[in-house]
PDB file of N, CA and C in Angstrom:
ATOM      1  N   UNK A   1      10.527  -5.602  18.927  1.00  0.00           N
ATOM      2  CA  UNK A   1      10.384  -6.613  19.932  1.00  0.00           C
ATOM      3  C   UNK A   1       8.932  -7.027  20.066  1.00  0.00           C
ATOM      4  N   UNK A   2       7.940  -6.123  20.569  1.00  0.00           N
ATOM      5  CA  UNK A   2       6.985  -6.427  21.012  1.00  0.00           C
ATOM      6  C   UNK A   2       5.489  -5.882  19.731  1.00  0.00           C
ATOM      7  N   UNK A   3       6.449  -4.821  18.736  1.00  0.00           N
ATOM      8  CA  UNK A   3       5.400  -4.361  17.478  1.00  0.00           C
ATOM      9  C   UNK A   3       4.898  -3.061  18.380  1.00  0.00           C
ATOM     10  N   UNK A   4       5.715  -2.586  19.557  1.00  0.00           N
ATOM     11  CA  UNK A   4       4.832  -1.173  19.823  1.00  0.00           C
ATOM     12  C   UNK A   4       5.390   0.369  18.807  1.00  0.00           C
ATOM     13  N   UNK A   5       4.689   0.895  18.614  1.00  0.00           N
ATOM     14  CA  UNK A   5       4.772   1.718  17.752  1.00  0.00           C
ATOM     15  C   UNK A   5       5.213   1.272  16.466  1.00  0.00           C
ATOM     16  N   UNK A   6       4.596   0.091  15.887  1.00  0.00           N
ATOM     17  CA  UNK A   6       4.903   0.027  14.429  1.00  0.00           C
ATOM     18  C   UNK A   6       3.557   0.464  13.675  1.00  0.00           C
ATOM     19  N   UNK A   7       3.895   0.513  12.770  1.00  0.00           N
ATOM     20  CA  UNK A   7       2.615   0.815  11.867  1.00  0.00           C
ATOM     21  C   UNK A   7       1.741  -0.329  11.564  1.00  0.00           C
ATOM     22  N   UNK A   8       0.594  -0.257  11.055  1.00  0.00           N
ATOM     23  CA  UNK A   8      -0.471  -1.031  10.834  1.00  0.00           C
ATOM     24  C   UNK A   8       0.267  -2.019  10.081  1.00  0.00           C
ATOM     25  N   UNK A   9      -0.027  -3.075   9.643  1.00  0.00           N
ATOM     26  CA  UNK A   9       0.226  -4.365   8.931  1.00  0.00           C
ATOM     27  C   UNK A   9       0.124  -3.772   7.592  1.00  0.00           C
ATOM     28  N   UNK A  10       0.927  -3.820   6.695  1.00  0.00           N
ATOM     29  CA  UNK A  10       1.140  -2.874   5.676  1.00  0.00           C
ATOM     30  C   UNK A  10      -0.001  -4.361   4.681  1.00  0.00           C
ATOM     31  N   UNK A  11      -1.018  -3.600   4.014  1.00  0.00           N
ATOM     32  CA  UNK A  11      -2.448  -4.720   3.110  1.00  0.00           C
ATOM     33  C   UNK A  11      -1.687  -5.434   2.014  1.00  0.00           C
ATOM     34  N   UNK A  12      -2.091  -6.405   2.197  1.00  0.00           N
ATOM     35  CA  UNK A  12      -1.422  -7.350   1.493  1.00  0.00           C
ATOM     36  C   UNK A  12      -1.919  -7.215  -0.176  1.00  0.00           C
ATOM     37  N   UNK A  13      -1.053  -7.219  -1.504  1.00  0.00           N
ATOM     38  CA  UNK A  13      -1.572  -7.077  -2.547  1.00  0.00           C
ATOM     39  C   UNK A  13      -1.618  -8.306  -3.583  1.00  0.00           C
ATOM     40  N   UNK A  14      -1.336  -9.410  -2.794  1.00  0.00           N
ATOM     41  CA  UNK A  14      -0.977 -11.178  -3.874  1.00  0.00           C
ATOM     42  C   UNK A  14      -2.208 -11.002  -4.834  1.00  0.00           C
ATOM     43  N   UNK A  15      -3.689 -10.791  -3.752  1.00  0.00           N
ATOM     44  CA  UNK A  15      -4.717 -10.992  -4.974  1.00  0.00           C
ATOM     45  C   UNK A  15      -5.611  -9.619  -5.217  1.00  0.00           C
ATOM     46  N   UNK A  16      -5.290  -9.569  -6.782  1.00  0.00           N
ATOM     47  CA  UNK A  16      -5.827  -8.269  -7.051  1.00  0.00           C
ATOM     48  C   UNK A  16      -7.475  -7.642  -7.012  1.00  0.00           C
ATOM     49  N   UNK A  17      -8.055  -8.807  -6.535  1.00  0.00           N
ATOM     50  CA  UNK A  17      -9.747  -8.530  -6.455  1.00  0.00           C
ATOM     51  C   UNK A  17     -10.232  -9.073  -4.974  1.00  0.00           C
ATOM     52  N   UNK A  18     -10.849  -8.188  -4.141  1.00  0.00           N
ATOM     53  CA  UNK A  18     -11.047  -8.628  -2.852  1.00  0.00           C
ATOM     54  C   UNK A  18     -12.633  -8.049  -2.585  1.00  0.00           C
ATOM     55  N   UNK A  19     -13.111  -8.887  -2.037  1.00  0.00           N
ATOM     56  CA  UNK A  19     -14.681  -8.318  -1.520  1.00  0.00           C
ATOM     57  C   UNK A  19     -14.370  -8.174  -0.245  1.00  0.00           C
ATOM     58  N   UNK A  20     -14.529  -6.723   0.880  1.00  0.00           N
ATOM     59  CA  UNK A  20     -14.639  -6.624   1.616  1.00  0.00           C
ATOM     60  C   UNK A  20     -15.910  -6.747   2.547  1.00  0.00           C
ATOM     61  N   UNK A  21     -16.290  -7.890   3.314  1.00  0.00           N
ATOM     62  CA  UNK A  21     -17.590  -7.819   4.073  1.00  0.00           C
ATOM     63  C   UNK A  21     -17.746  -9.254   4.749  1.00  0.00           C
ATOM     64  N   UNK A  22     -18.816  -9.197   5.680  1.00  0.00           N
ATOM     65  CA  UNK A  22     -19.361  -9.889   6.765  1.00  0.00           C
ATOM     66  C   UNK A  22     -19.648 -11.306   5.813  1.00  0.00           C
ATOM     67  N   UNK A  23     -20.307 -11.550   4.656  1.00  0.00           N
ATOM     68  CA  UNK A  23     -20.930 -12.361   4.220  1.00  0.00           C
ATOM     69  C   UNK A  23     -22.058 -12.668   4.000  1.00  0.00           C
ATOM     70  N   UNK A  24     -22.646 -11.246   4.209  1.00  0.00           N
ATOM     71  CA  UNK A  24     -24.471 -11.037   4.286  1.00  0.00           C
ATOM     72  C   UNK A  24     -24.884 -10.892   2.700  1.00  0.00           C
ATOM     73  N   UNK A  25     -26.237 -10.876   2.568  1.00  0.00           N
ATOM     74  CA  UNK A  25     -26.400 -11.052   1.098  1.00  0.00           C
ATOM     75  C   UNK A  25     -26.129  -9.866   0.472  1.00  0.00           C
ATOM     76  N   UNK A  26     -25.637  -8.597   0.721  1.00  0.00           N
ATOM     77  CA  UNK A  26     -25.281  -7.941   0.005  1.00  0.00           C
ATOM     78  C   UNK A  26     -23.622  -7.942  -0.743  1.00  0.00           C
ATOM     79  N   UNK A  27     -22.999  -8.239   0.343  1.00  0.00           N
ATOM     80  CA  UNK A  27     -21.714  -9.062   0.158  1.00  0.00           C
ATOM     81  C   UNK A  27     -21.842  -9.918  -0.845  1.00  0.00           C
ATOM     82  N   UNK A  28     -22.662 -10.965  -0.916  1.00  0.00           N
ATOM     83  CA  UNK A  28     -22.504 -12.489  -1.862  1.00  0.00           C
ATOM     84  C   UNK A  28     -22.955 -11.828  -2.863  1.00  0.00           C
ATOM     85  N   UNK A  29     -24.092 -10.567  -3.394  1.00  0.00           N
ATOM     86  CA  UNK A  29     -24.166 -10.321  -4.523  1.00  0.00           C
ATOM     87  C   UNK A  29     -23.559  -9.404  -5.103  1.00  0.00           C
ATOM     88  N   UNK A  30     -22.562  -8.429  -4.473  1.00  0.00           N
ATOM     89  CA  UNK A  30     -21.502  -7.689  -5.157  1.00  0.00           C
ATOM     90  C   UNK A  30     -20.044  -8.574  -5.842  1.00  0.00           C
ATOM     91  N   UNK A  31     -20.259  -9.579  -5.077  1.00  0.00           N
ATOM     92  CA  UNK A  31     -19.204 -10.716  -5.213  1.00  0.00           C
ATOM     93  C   UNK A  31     -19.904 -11.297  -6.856  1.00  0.00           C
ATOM     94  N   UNK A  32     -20.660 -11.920  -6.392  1.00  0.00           N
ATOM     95  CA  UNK A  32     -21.120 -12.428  -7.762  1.00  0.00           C
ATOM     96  C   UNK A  32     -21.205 -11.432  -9.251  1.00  0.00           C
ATOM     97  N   UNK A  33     -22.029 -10.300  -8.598  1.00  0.00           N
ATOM     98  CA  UNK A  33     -21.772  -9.498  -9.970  1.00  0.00           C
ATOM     99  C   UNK A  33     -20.440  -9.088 -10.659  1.00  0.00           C
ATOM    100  N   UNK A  34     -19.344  -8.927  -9.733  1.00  0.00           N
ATOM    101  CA  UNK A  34     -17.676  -8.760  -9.850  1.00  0.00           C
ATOM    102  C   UNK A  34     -17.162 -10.170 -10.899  1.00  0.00           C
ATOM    103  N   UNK A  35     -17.679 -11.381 -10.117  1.00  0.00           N
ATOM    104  CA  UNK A  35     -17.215 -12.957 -10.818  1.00  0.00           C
ATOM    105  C   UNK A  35     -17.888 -12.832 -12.377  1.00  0.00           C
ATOM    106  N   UNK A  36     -19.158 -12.312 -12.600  1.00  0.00           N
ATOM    107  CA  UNK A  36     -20.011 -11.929 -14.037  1.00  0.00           C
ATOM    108  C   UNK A  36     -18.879 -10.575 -14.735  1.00  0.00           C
ATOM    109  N   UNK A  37     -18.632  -9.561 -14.092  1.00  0.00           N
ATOM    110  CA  UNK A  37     -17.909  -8.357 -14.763  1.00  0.00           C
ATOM    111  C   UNK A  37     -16.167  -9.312 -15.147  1.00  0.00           C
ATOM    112  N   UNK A  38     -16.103 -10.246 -14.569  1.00  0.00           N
ATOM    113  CA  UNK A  38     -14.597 -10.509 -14.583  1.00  0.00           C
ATOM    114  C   UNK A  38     -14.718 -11.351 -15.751  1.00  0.00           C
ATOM    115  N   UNK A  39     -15.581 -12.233 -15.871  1.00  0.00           N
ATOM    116  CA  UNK A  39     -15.786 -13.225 -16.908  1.00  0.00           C
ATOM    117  C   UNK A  39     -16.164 -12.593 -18.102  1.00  0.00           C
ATOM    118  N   UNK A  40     -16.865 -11.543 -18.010  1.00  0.00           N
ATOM    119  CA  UNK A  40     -17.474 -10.836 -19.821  1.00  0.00           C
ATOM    120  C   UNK A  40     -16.363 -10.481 -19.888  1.00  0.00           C
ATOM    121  N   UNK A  41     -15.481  -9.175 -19.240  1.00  0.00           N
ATOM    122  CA  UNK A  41     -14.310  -8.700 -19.487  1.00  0.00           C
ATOM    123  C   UNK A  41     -12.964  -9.527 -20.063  1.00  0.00           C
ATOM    124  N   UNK A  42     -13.033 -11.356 -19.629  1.00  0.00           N
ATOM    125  CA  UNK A  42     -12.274 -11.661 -20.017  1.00  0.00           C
ATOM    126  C   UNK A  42     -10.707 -11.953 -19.016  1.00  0.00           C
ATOM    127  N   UNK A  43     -10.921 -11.508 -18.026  1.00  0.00           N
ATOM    128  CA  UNK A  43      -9.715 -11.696 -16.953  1.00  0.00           C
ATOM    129  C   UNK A  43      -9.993 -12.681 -16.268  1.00  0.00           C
ATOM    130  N   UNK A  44      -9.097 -13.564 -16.287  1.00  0.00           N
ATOM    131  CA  UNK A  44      -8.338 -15.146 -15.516  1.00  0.00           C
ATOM    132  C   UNK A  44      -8.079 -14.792 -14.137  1.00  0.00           C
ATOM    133  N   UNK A  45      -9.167 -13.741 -13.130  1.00  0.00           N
ATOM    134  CA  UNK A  45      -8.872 -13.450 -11.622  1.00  0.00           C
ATOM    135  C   UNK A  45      -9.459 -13.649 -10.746  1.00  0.00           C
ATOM    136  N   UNK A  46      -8.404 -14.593  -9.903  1.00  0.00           N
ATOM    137  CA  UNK A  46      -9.469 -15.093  -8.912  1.00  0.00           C
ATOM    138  C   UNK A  46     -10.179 -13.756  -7.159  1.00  0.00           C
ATOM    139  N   UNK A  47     -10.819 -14.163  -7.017  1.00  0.00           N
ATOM    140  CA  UNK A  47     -11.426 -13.177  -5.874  1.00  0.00           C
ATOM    141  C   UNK A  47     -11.512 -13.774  -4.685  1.00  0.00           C
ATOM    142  N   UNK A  48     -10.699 -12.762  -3.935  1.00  0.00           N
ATOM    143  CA  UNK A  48     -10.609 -12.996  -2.260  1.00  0.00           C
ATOM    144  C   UNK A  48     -11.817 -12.555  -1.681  1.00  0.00           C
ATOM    145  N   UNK A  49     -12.748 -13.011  -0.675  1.00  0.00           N
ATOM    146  CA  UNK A  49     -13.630 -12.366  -0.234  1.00  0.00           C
ATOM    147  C   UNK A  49     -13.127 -12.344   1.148  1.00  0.00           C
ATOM    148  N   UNK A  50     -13.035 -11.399   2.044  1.00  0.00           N
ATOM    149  CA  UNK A  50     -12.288 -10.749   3.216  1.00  0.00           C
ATOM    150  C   UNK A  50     -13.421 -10.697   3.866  1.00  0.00           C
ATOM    151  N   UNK A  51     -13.672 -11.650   5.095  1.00  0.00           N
ATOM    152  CA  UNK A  51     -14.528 -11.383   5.882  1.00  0.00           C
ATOM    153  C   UNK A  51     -14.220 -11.056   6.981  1.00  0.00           C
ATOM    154  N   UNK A  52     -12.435 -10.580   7.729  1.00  0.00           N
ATOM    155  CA  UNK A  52     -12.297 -10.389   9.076  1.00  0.00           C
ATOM    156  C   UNK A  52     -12.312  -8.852   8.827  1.00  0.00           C
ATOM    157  N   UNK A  53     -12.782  -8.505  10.089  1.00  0.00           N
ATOM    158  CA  UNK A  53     -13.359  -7.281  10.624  1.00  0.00           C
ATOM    159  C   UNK A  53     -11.717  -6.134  10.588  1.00  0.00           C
ATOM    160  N   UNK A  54     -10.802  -7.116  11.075  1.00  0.00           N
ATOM    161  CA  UNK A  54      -9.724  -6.330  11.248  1.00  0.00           C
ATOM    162  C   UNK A  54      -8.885  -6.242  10.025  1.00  0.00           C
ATOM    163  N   UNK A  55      -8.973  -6.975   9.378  1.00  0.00           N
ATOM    164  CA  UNK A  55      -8.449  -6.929   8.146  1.00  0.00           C
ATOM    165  C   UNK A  55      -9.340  -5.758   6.963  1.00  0.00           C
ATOM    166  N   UNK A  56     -10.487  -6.088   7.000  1.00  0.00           N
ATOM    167  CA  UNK A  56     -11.401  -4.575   6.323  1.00  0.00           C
ATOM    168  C   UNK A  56     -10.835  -3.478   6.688  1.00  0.00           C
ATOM    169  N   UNK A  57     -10.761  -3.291   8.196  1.00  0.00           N
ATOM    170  CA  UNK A  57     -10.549  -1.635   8.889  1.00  0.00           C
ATOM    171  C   UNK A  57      -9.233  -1.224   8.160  1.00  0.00           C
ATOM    172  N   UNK A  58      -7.953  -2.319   8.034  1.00  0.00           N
ATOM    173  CA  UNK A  58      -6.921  -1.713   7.641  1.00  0.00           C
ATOM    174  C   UNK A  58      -7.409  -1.024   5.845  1.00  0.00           C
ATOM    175  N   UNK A  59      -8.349  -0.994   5.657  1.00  0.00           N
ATOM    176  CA  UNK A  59      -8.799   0.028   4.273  1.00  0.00           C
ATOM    177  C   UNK A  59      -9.377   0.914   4.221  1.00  0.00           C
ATOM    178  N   UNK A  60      -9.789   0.776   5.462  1.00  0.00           N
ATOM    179  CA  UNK A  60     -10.394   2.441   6.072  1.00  0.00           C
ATOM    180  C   UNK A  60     -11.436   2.150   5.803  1.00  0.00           C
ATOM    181  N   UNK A  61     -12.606   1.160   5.483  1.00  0.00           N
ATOM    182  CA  UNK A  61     -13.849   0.964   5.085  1.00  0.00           C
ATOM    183  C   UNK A  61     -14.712   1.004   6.552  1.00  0.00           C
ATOM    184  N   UNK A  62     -15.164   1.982   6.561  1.00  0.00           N
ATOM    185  CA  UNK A  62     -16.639   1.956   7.134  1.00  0.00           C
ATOM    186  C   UNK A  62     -17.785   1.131   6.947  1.00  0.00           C
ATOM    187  N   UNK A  63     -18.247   0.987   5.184  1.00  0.00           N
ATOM    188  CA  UNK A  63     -19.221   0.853   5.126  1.00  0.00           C
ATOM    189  C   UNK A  63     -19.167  -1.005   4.225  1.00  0.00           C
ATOM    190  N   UNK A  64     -19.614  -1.583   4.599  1.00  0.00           N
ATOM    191  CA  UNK A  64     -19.767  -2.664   3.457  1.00  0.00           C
ATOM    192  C   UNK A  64     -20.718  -3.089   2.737  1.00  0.00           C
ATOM    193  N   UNK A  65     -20.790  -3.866   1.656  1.00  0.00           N
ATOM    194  CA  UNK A  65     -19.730  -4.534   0.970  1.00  0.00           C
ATOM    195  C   UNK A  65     -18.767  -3.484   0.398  1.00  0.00           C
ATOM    196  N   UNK A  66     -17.451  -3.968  -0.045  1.00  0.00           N
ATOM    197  CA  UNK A  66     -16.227  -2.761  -0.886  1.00  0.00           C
ATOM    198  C   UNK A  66     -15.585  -3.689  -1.704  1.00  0.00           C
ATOM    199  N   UNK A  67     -15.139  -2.859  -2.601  1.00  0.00           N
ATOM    200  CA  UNK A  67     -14.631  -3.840  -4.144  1.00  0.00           C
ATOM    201  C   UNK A  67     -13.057  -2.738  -3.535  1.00  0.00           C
ATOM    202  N   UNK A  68     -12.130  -4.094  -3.527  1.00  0.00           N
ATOM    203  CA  UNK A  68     -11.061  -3.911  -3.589  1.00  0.00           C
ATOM    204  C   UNK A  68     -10.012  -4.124  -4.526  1.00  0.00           C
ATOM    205  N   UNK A  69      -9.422  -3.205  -5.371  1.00  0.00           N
ATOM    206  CA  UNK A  69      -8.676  -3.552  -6.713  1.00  0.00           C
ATOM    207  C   UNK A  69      -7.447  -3.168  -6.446  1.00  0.00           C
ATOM    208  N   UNK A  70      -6.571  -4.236  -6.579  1.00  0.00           N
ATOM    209  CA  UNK A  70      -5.151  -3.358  -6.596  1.00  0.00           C
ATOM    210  C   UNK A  70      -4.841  -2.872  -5.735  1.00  0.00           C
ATOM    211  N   UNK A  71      -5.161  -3.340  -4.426  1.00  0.00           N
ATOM    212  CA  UNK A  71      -4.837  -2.469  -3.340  1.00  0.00           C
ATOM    213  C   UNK A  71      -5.641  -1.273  -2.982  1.00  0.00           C
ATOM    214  N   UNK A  72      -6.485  -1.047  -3.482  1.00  0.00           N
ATOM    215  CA  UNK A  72      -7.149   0.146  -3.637  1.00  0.00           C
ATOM    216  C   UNK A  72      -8.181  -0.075  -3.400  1.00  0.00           C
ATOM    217  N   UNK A  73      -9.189   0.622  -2.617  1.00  0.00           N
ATOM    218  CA  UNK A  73     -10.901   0.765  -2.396  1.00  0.00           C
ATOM    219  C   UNK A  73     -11.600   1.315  -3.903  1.00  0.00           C
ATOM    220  N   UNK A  74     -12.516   0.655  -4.164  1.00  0.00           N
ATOM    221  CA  UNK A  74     -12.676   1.117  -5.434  1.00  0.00           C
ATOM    222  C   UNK A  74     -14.137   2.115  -5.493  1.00  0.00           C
ATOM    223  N   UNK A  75     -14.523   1.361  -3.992  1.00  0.00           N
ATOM    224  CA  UNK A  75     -16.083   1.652  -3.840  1.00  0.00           C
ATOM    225  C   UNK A  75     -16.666   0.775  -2.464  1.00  0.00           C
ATOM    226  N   UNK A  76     -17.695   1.568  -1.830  1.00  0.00           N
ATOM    227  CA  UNK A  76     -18.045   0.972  -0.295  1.00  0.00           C
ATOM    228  C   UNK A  76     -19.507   1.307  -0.353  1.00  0.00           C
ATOM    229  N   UNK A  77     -20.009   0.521   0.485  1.00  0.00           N
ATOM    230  CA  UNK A  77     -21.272   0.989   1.298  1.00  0.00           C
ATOM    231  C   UNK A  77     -22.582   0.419   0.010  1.00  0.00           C
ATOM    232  N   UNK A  78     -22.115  -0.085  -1.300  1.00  0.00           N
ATOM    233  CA  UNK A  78     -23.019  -0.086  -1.870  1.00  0.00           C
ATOM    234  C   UNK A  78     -22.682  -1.361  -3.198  1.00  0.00           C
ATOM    235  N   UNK A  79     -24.039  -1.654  -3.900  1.00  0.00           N
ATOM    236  CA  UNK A  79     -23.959  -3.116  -4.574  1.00  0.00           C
ATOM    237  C   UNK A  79     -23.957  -2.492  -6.048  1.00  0.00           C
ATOM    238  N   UNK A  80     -22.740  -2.680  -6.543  1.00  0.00           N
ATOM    239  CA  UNK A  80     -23.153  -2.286  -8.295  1.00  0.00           C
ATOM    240  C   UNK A  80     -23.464  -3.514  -8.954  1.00  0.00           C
ATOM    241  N   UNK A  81     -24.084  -3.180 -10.180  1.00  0.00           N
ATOM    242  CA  UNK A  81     -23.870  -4.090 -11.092  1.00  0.00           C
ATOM    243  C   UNK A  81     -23.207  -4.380 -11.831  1.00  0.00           C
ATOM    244  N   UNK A  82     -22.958  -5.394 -12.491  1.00  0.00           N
ATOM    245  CA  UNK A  82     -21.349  -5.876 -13.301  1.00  0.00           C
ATOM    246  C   UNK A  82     -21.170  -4.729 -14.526  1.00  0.00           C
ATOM    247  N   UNK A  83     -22.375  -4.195 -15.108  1.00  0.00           N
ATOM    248  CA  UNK A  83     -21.898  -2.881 -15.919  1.00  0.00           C
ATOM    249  C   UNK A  83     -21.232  -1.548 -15.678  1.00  0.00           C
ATOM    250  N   UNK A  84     -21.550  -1.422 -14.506  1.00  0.00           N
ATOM    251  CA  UNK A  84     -20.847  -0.556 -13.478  1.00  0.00           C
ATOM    252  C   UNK A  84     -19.533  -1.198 -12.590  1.00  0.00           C
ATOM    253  N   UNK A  85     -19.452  -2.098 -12.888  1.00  0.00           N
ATOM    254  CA  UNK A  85     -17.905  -2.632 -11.911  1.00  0.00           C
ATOM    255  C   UNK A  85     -16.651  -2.701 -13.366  1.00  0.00           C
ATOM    256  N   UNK A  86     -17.425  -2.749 -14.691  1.00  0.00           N
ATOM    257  CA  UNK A  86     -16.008  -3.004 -15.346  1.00  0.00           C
ATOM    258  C   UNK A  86     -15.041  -1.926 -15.386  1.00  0.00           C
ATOM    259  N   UNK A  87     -15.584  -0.747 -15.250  1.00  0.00           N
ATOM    260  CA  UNK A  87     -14.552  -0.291 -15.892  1.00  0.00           C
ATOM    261  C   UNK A  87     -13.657   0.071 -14.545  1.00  0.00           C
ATOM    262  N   UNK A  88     -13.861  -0.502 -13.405  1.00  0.00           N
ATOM    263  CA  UNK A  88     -13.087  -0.566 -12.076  1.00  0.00           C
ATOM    264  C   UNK A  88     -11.525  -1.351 -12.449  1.00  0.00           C
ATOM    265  N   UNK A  89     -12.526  -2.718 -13.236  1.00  0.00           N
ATOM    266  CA  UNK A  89     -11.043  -3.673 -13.485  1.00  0.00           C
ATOM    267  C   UNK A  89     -10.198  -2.999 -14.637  1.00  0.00           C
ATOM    268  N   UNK A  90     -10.633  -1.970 -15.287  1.00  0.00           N
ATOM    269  CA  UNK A  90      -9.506  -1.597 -16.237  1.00  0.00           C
ATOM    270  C   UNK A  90      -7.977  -1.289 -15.381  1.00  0.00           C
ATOM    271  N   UNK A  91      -8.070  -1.175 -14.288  1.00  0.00           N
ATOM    272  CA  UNK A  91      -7.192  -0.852 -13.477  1.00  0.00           C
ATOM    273  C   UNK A  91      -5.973  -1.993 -13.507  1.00  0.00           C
ATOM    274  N   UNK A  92      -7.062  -3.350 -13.594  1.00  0.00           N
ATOM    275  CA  UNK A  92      -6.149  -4.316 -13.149  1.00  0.00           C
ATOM    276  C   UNK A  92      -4.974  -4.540 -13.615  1.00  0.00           C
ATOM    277  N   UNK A  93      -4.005  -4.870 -13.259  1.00  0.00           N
ATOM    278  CA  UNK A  93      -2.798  -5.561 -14.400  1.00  0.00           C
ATOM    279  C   UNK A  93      -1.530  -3.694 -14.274  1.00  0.00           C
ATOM    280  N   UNK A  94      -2.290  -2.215 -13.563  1.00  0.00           N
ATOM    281  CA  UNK A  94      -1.336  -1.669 -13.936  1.00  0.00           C
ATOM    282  C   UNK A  94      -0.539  -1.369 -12.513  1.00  0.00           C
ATOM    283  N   UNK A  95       0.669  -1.187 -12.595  1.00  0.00           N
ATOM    284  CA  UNK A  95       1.162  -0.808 -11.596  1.00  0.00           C
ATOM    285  C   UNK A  95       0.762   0.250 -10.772  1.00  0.00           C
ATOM    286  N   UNK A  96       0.086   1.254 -11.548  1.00  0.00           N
ATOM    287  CA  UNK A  96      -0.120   2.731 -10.339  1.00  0.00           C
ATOM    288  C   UNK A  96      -1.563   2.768 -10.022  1.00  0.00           C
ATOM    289  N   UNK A  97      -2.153   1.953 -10.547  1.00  0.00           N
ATOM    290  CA  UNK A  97      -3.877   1.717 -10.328  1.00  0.00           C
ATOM    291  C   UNK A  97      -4.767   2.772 -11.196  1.00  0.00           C
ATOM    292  N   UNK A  98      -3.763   3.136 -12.324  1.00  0.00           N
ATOM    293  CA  UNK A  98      -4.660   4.025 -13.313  1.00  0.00           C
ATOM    294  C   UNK A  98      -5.108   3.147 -14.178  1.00  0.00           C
ATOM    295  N   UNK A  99      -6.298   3.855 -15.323  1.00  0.00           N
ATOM    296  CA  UNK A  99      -7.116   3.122 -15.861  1.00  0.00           C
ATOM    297  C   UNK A  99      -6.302   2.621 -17.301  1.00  0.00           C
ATOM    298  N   UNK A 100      -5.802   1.484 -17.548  1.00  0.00           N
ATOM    299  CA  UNK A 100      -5.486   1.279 -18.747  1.00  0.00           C
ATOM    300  C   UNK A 100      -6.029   1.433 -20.278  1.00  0.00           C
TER     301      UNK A 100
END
């Protein structure tokens, strides 16, 4: 009736690459280095960047920016570079979020 005692909004998985964060420049450059790791790698995926506050928490993220794959936190609190984000996307494309 009213959603009391239901569970959290179960995270939505349509798009498989999500930047979790405010939009501060650490945000825009984990984003960008992800759009560089996606393009050498070769994957046709587009990226959600998630800037509501309540929508982050449902991932349990504390800290931002966070690379979200597959439903999955991949990494928080910190900015990699696209040599360090590929082998995150090997994930992409599998059903259980292991590394293909």
């Amino acid at each position: 009736m009213f959603g009391f005692g239901r569970k959290k909004e179960t995270i939505e998985k349509d798009c498989a690459v999500k930047i979790l964060g405010s939009g501060c420049a650490k945000c825009e450059e984990l984003e960008a280095e992800t759009r560089k790791a996606l393009a050498e790698s070769g994957l046709p995926v587009e990226i959600e960047h998630v800037h509501d506050f309540k929508r982050i928490a449902q991932y349990g993220v504390m800290q931002t920016p966070a690379l979200v794959i597959n439903g999955k936190v991949a990494f928080s609190g910190k900015v990699l570079k696209k040599e360090e984000i590929k082998p995150y996307l090997q994930t992409l494309g599998t059903s259980d979020g292991s590394i293909a």
